[in-house]
PDB file of C-alpha atoms in Angstrom:
ATOM      1  CA  UNK A   1    -122.341  71.333-109.740  1.00 49.00           C
ATOM      2  CA  UNK A   2    -123.749  72.497-113.156  1.00 55.00           C
ATOM      3  CA  UNK A   3    -123.529  76.209-114.205  1.00 55.00           C
ATOM      4  CA  UNK A   4    -126.410  78.410-113.105  1.00 51.00           C
ATOM      5  CA  UNK A   5    -126.339  76.651-109.274  1.00 56.00           C
ATOM      6  CA  UNK A   6    -123.294  78.524-108.118  1.00 49.00           C
ATOM      7  CA  UNK A   7    -124.819  78.666-104.453  1.00 48.00           C
ATOM      8  CA  UNK A   8    -124.651  74.936-104.223  1.00 55.00           C
ATOM      9  CA  UNK A   9    -120.924  75.136-105.485  1.00 72.00           C
ATOM     10  CA  UNK A  10    -118.301  73.725-102.475  1.00 79.00           C
ATOM     11  CA  UNK A  11    -115.597  76.452-103.890  1.00 78.00           C
ATOM     12  CA  UNK A  12    -118.325  79.083-104.194  1.00 77.00           C
ATOM     13  CA  UNK A  13    -119.628  78.754-100.749  1.00 78.00           C
ATOM     14  CA  UNK A  14    -116.274  79.364 -99.369  1.00 81.00           C
ATOM     15  CA  UNK A  15    -115.544  81.997-100.924  1.00 78.00           C
ATOM     16  CA  UNK A  16    -118.820  83.614 -99.795  1.00 74.00           C
ATOM     17  CA  UNK A  17    -118.212  83.167 -96.791  1.00 75.00           C
ATOM     18  CA  UNK A  18    -114.485  83.956 -96.855  1.00 75.00           C
ATOM     19  CA  UNK A  19    -115.004  87.055 -98.477  1.00 70.00           C
ATOM     20  CA  UNK A  20    -117.983  88.259 -96.772  1.00 63.00           C
ATOM     21  CA  UNK A  21    -119.935  88.843 -99.840  1.00 50.00           C
ATOM     22  CA  UNK A  22    -123.365  88.955 -98.170  1.00 54.00           C
ATOM     23  CA  UNK A  23    -122.865  90.250 -94.889  1.00 63.00           C
ATOM     24  CA  UNK A  24    -122.808  94.130 -95.074  1.00 59.00           C
ATOM     25  CA  UNK A  25    -121.870  94.251 -91.278  1.00 59.00           C
ATOM     26  CA  UNK A  26    -118.691  92.709 -91.499  1.00 59.00           C
ATOM     27  CA  UNK A  27    -118.519  90.629 -89.003  1.00 57.00           C
ATOM     28  CA  UNK A  28    -116.274  88.065 -91.208  1.00 60.00           C
ATOM     29  CA  UNK A  29    -113.673  90.711 -92.492  1.00 59.00           C
ATOM     30  CA  UNK A  30    -110.481  89.152 -91.594  1.00 55.00           C
ATOM     31  CA  UNK A  31    -108.703  92.026 -89.956  1.00 61.00           C
ATOM     32  CA  UNK A  32    -111.802  91.394 -87.062  1.00 64.00           C
ATOM     33  CA  UNK A  33    -112.807  88.050 -87.329  1.00 70.00           C
ATOM     34  CA  UNK A  34    -110.381  85.514 -86.433  1.00 77.00           C
ATOM     35  CA  UNK A  35    -111.894  82.436 -84.949  1.00 84.00           C
ATOM     36  CA  UNK A  36    -110.369  79.586 -82.930  1.00 90.00           C
ATOM     37  CA  UNK A  37    -112.620  76.859 -84.634  1.00 93.00           C
ATOM     38  CA  UNK A  38    -113.595  76.061 -87.814  1.00 92.00           C
ATOM     39  CA  UNK A  39    -116.532  73.833 -88.527  1.00 94.00           C
ATOM     40  CA  UNK A  40    -116.589  72.343 -91.849  1.00 94.00           C
ATOM     41  CA  UNK A  41    -119.184  69.976 -92.838  1.00 91.00           C
ATOM     42  CA  UNK A  42    -121.047  68.839 -96.021  1.00 86.00           C
ATOM     43  CA  UNK A  43    -124.195  66.719 -96.558  1.00 81.00           C
ATOM     44  CA  UNK A  44    -124.711  63.521 -98.940  1.00 76.00           C
ATOM     45  CA  UNK A  45    -126.066  65.931-101.532  1.00 73.00           C
ATOM     46  CA  UNK A  46    -123.081  68.078-101.180  1.00 72.00           C
ATOM     47  CA  UNK A  47    -121.054  65.930-103.631  1.00 72.00           C
ATOM     48  CA  UNK A  48    -120.012  62.676-104.795  1.00 77.00           C
ATOM     49  CA  UNK A  49    -116.432  61.782-105.530  1.00 83.00           C
ATOM     50  CA  UNK A  50    -115.909  62.482-109.592  1.00 87.00           C
ATOM     51  CA  UNK A  51    -112.100  62.811-109.301  1.00 89.00           C
ATOM     52  CA  UNK A  52    -109.745  61.067-106.729  1.00 92.00           C
ATOM     53  CA  UNK A  53    -107.694  62.364-104.060  1.00 94.00           C
ATOM     54  CA  UNK A  54    -104.369  61.997-106.136  1.00 96.00           C
ATOM     55  CA  UNK A  55    -105.918  63.471-108.973  1.00 95.00           C
ATOM     56  CA  UNK A  56    -106.481  67.068-106.535  1.00 96.00           C
ATOM     57  CA  UNK A  57    -103.115  66.473-105.050  1.00 97.00           C
ATOM     58  CA  UNK A  58    -101.273  66.296-108.751  1.00 97.00           C
ATOM     59  CA  UNK A  59    -102.767  69.890-109.175  1.00 97.00           C
ATOM     60  CA  UNK A  60     -99.708  71.150-106.764  1.00 97.00           C
ATOM     61  CA  UNK A  61     -98.022  73.845-108.676  1.00 97.00           C
ATOM     62  CA  UNK A  62     -94.582  74.700-106.612  1.00 97.00           C
ATOM     63  CA  UNK A  63     -92.564  77.880-106.565  1.00 97.00           C
ATOM     64  CA  UNK A  64     -89.177  78.328-108.020  1.00 97.00           C
ATOM     65  CA  UNK A  65     -87.367  76.210-105.056  1.00 96.00           C
ATOM     66  CA  UNK A  66     -89.165  73.256-106.246  1.00 94.00           C
ATOM     67  CA  UNK A  67     -89.882  72.380-102.834  1.00 95.00           C
ATOM     68  CA  UNK A  68     -92.576  75.396-101.435  1.00 96.00           C
ATOM     69  CA  UNK A  69     -96.077  75.146-102.091  1.00 96.00           C
ATOM     70  CA  UNK A  70     -97.083  78.071-104.277  1.00 97.00           C
ATOM     71  CA  UNK A  71    -100.497  78.603-102.605  1.00 96.00           C
ATOM     72  CA  UNK A  72    -102.223  80.935-105.486  1.00 96.00           C
ATOM     73  CA  UNK A  73    -101.119  79.286-108.326  1.00 97.00           C
ATOM     74  CA  UNK A  74    -102.192  75.553-107.048  1.00 97.00           C
ATOM     75  CA  UNK A  75    -105.216  77.200-106.124  1.00 96.00           C
ATOM     76  CA  UNK A  76    -105.801  78.489-109.949  1.00 96.00           C
ATOM     77  CA  UNK A  77    -104.640  75.098-110.998  1.00 97.00           C
ATOM     78  CA  UNK A  78    -107.600  73.113-109.299  1.00 94.00           C
ATOM     79  CA  UNK A  79    -110.711  72.276-110.970  1.00 91.00           C
ATOM     80  CA  UNK A  80    -113.743  73.171-109.174  1.00 88.00           C
ATOM     81  CA  UNK A  81    -116.305  71.012-111.035  1.00 85.00           C
ATOM     82  CA  UNK A  82    -114.477  68.121-109.598  1.00 88.00           C
ATOM     83  CA  UNK A  83    -115.123  67.014-105.650  1.00 88.00           C
ATOM     84  CA  UNK A  84    -111.855  66.036-104.360  1.00 92.00           C
ATOM     85  CA  UNK A  85    -109.922  69.298-105.887  1.00 93.00           C
ATOM     86  CA  UNK A  86    -112.896  71.716-104.844  1.00 91.00           C
ATOM     87  CA  UNK A  87    -112.484  69.926-101.153  1.00 93.00           C
ATOM     88  CA  UNK A  88    -108.992  70.443-101.351  1.00 95.00           C
ATOM     89  CA  UNK A  89    -109.314  74.024-102.397  1.00 94.00           C
ATOM     90  CA  UNK A  90    -111.710  74.601 -99.444  1.00 94.00           C
ATOM     91  CA  UNK A  91    -109.027  73.366 -97.308  1.00 96.00           C
ATOM     92  CA  UNK A  92    -106.220  75.327 -98.629  1.00 95.00           C
ATOM     93  CA  UNK A  93    -108.310  78.549 -98.193  1.00 93.00           C
ATOM     94  CA  UNK A  94    -109.577  78.046 -94.841  1.00 92.00           C
ATOM     95  CA  UNK A  95    -105.917  77.434 -93.536  1.00 94.00           C
ATOM     96  CA  UNK A  96    -104.217  79.966 -95.336  1.00 91.00           C
ATOM     97  CA  UNK A  97    -107.007  82.647 -94.242  1.00 87.00           C
ATOM     98  CA  UNK A  98    -107.121  81.825 -90.669  1.00 87.00           C
ATOM     99  CA  UNK A  99    -103.879  80.081 -89.831  1.00 90.00           C
ATOM    100  CA  UNK A 100    -104.494  79.674 -85.882  1.00 89.00           C
ATOM    101  CA  UNK A 101    -107.989  78.257 -86.283  1.00 91.00           C
ATOM    102  CA  UNK A 102    -108.122  74.929 -85.571  1.00 94.00           C
ATOM    103  CA  UNK A 103    -110.749  72.707 -88.165  1.00 95.00           C
ATOM    104  CA  UNK A 104    -113.260  70.316 -87.520  1.00 97.00           C
ATOM    105  CA  UNK A 105    -114.328  68.317 -90.449  1.00 97.00           C
ATOM    106  CA  UNK A 106    -117.829  66.327 -90.197  1.00 96.00           C
ATOM    107  CA  UNK A 107    -117.925  63.930 -92.447  1.00 94.00           C
ATOM    108  CA  UNK A 108    -121.656  63.055 -93.723  1.00 92.00           C
ATOM    109  CA  UNK A 109    -124.609  61.648 -91.402  1.00 92.00           C
ATOM    110  CA  UNK A 110    -126.046  58.532 -92.716  1.00 91.00           C
ATOM    111  CA  UNK A 111    -129.204  58.764 -94.732  1.00 90.00           C
ATOM    112  CA  UNK A 112    -132.289  56.646 -95.740  1.00 90.00           C
ATOM    113  CA  UNK A 113    -132.276  53.998 -99.091  1.00 84.00           C
ATOM    114  CA  UNK A 114    -129.248  52.219-100.189  1.00 75.00           C
ATOM    115  CA  UNK A 115    -126.085  54.527-100.401  1.00 73.00           C
ATOM    116  CA  UNK A 116    -123.438  52.507-102.583  1.00 73.00           C
ATOM    117  CA  UNK A 117    -121.260  55.684-103.205  1.00 74.00           C
ATOM    118  CA  UNK A 118    -121.534  56.811 -99.384  1.00 80.00           C
ATOM    119  CA  UNK A 119    -118.317  55.457 -98.617  1.00 85.00           C
ATOM    120  CA  UNK A 120    -116.314  56.684-101.098  1.00 86.00           C
ATOM    121  CA  UNK A 121    -117.614  60.206-100.086  1.00 87.00           C
ATOM    122  CA  UNK A 122    -116.564  59.448 -96.652  1.00 90.00           C
ATOM    123  CA  UNK A 123    -112.848  58.341 -97.556  1.00 92.00           C
ATOM    124  CA  UNK A 124    -112.168  61.211 -99.905  1.00 91.00           C
ATOM    125  CA  UNK A 125    -113.335  63.557 -97.574  1.00 93.00           C
ATOM    126  CA  UNK A 126    -111.502  62.332 -94.429  1.00 95.00           C
ATOM    127  CA  UNK A 127    -107.876  61.592 -96.585  1.00 96.00           C
ATOM    128  CA  UNK A 128    -108.321  65.049 -97.735  1.00 96.00           C
ATOM    129  CA  UNK A 129    -109.145  66.212 -93.918  1.00 97.00           C
ATOM    130  CA  UNK A 130    -106.052  64.634 -92.313  1.00 97.00           C
ATOM    131  CA  UNK A 131    -103.795  65.822 -95.237  1.00 97.00           C
ATOM    132  CA  UNK A 132    -104.628  69.393 -93.673  1.00 97.00           C
ATOM    133  CA  UNK A 133    -104.161  68.163 -90.417  1.00 96.00           C
ATOM    134  CA  UNK A 134    -108.041  68.589 -89.763  1.00 96.00           C
ATOM    135  CA  UNK A 135    -109.599  66.794 -86.738  1.00 96.00           C
ATOM    136  CA  UNK A 136    -112.256  64.526 -88.454  1.00 97.00           C
ATOM    137  CA  UNK A 137    -115.663  64.097 -86.670  1.00 97.00           C
ATOM    138  CA  UNK A 138    -117.255  60.754 -88.235  1.00 95.00           C
ATOM    139  CA  UNK A 139    -121.251  61.639 -88.377  1.00 93.00           C
ATOM    140  CA  UNK A 140    -122.045  58.305 -89.878  1.00 91.00           C
ATOM    141  CA  UNK A 141    -120.762  56.729 -86.814  1.00 92.00           C
ATOM    142  CA  UNK A 142    -120.493  58.840 -84.025  1.00 94.00           C
ATOM    143  CA  UNK A 143    -123.726  60.809 -84.454  1.00 92.00           C
ATOM    144  CA  UNK A 144    -126.561  57.886 -83.601  1.00 93.00           C
ATOM    145  CA  UNK A 145    -128.721  58.744 -86.973  1.00 93.00           C
ATOM    146  CA  UNK A 146    -128.921  55.139 -88.656  1.00 92.00           C
ATOM    147  CA  UNK A 147    -130.276  54.733 -91.924  1.00 91.00           C
ATOM    148  CA  UNK A 148    -132.560  51.501 -91.116  1.00 92.00           C
ATOM    149  CA  UNK A 149    -134.593  53.894 -89.128  1.00 94.00           C
ATOM    150  CA  UNK A 150    -135.316  56.207 -91.650  1.00 93.00           C
ATOM    151  CA  UNK A 151    -137.605  56.489 -94.574  1.00 93.00           C
ATOM    152  CA  UNK A 152    -136.783  57.322 -98.124  1.00 89.00           C
ATOM    153  CA  UNK A 153    -138.401  60.911 -98.645  1.00 91.00           C
ATOM    154  CA  UNK A 154    -140.252  60.588 -95.812  1.00 93.00           C
ATOM    155  CA  UNK A 155    -140.455  61.109 -91.877  1.00 94.00           C
ATOM    156  CA  UNK A 156    -137.893  58.691 -90.123  1.00 94.00           C
ATOM    157  CA  UNK A 157    -136.751  58.859 -86.230  1.00 96.00           C
ATOM    158  CA  UNK A 158    -134.126  61.324 -87.074  1.00 96.00           C
ATOM    159  CA  UNK A 159    -134.104  62.778 -90.554  1.00 95.00           C
ATOM    160  CA  UNK A 160    -137.592  64.519 -91.673  1.00 95.00           C
ATOM    161  CA  UNK A 161    -137.329  63.802 -95.205  1.00 93.00           C
ATOM    162  CA  UNK A 162    -134.443  60.837 -95.545  1.00 91.00           C
ATOM    163  CA  UNK A 163    -131.656  63.410 -95.706  1.00 90.00           C
ATOM    164  CA  UNK A 164    -132.422  65.998 -93.670  1.00 93.00           C
ATOM    165  CA  UNK A 165    -131.909  65.798 -89.667  1.00 95.00           C
ATOM    166  CA  UNK A 166    -135.161  66.652 -87.932  1.00 96.00           C
ATOM    167  CA  UNK A 167    -135.136  68.305 -84.164  1.00 97.00           C
ATOM    168  CA  UNK A 168    -134.119  64.905 -82.354  1.00 96.00           C
ATOM    169  CA  UNK A 169    -131.417  64.080 -85.411  1.00 96.00           C
ATOM    170  CA  UNK A 170    -130.128  67.917 -85.151  1.00 96.00           C
ATOM    171  CA  UNK A 171    -130.074  67.521 -80.889  1.00 96.00           C
ATOM    172  CA  UNK A 172    -127.706  64.080 -81.821  1.00 96.00           C
ATOM    173  CA  UNK A 173    -125.554  65.928 -84.202  1.00 95.00           C
ATOM    174  CA  UNK A 174    -125.289  68.819 -81.505  1.00 96.00           C
ATOM    175  CA  UNK A 175    -123.764  66.425 -78.709  1.00 96.00           C
ATOM    176  CA  UNK A 176    -121.611  64.600 -81.275  1.00 96.00           C
ATOM    177  CA  UNK A 177    -120.122  67.874 -82.019  1.00 95.00           C
ATOM    178  CA  UNK A 178    -120.041  69.722 -78.883  1.00 95.00           C
ATOM    179  CA  UNK A 179    -118.057  66.271 -78.122  1.00 95.00           C
ATOM    180  CA  UNK A 180    -115.654  66.629 -80.404  1.00 95.00           C
ATOM    181  CA  UNK A 181    -114.770  70.227 -79.552  1.00 94.00           C
ATOM    182  CA  UNK A 182    -114.468  69.380 -75.613  1.00 93.00           C
ATOM    183  CA  UNK A 183    -112.185  66.765 -76.586  1.00 93.00           C
ATOM    184  CA  UNK A 184    -109.811  68.295 -78.730  1.00 92.00           C
ATOM    185  CA  UNK A 185    -109.834  71.925 -78.165  1.00 89.00           C
ATOM    186  CA  UNK A 186    -108.234  74.004 -75.854  1.00 80.00           C
ATOM    187  CA  UNK A 187    -107.532  77.787 -76.786  1.00 76.00           C
ATOM    188  CA  UNK A 188    -104.328  80.015 -76.156  1.00 67.00           C
ATOM    189  CA  UNK A 189    -105.630  80.902 -72.429  1.00 68.00           C
ATOM    190  CA  UNK A 190    -106.460  77.579 -71.471  1.00 60.00           C
ATOM    191  CA  UNK A 191    -102.956  76.551 -72.336  1.00 58.00           C
ATOM    192  CA  UNK A 192    -101.927  79.210 -70.630  1.00 57.00           C
ATOM    193  CA  UNK A 193    -103.892  78.330 -67.263  1.00 59.00           C
ATOM    194  CA  UNK A 194    -102.207  74.835 -67.561  1.00 59.00           C
ATOM    195  CA  UNK A 195     -98.743  75.747 -68.121  1.00 58.00           C
ATOM    196  CA  UNK A 196     -98.759  78.188 -64.992  1.00 54.00           C
TER     197      UNK A 196
END
C-alpha cells in the first residue's frame, strides 16, 4: 500500500506477527512459540495483483553453488509494494520461521458487487500457496457466502457491509476452516498413536 499505510501492508503485518512487536508478553517468541498450524487469510480488500507470479519468482537469489536459494537475499530482493512478491515474502518468512508448521491459505470469500479482478487475485494467491506446499482452502467456493445475496455497502445475508462477514458469515467461514483442518491435519502425537 502507499507509504503511511504500513499497518495494511502484508509484509509489515507478517513482520509484526513474527517479531511480536506489539506483544509485551512474548507469546510469539520463537523460542517458546512453535505452532503446528498457521492460517494465512487475505480479504478481497488486501490487495490486487499488480505483478505476476513469474515476476515474484524471478527475484530468487541463489547461493554460490547456483542451486540453493539464499533465503535472506531473496527476501531482501522482493519488492513489497507488489502483491505476488509480498505474498512470496510472507510464505518464505512463515516457512523459515516455523518449518514444522502446516500452512493453510484461505482464498478470499465472495463479496458484493461485480468483481472482475477476483479471479486474478485467487489465481495468484493459490499458485504461490501451492508453490510453498500450503493447503489451500477456497473461501470463494467452499464457504457458502455468495455475492448474489449481498448488498454493496449495505447489510446482506452473510456480509454486514458487502465485504466483511456478519455473524452468519463468520459461522460459515468457521465451519469451512474447521472442516479443512480436520481433513488435512494430524499432529505427530496422533500419528504415533496410529503407527503404534
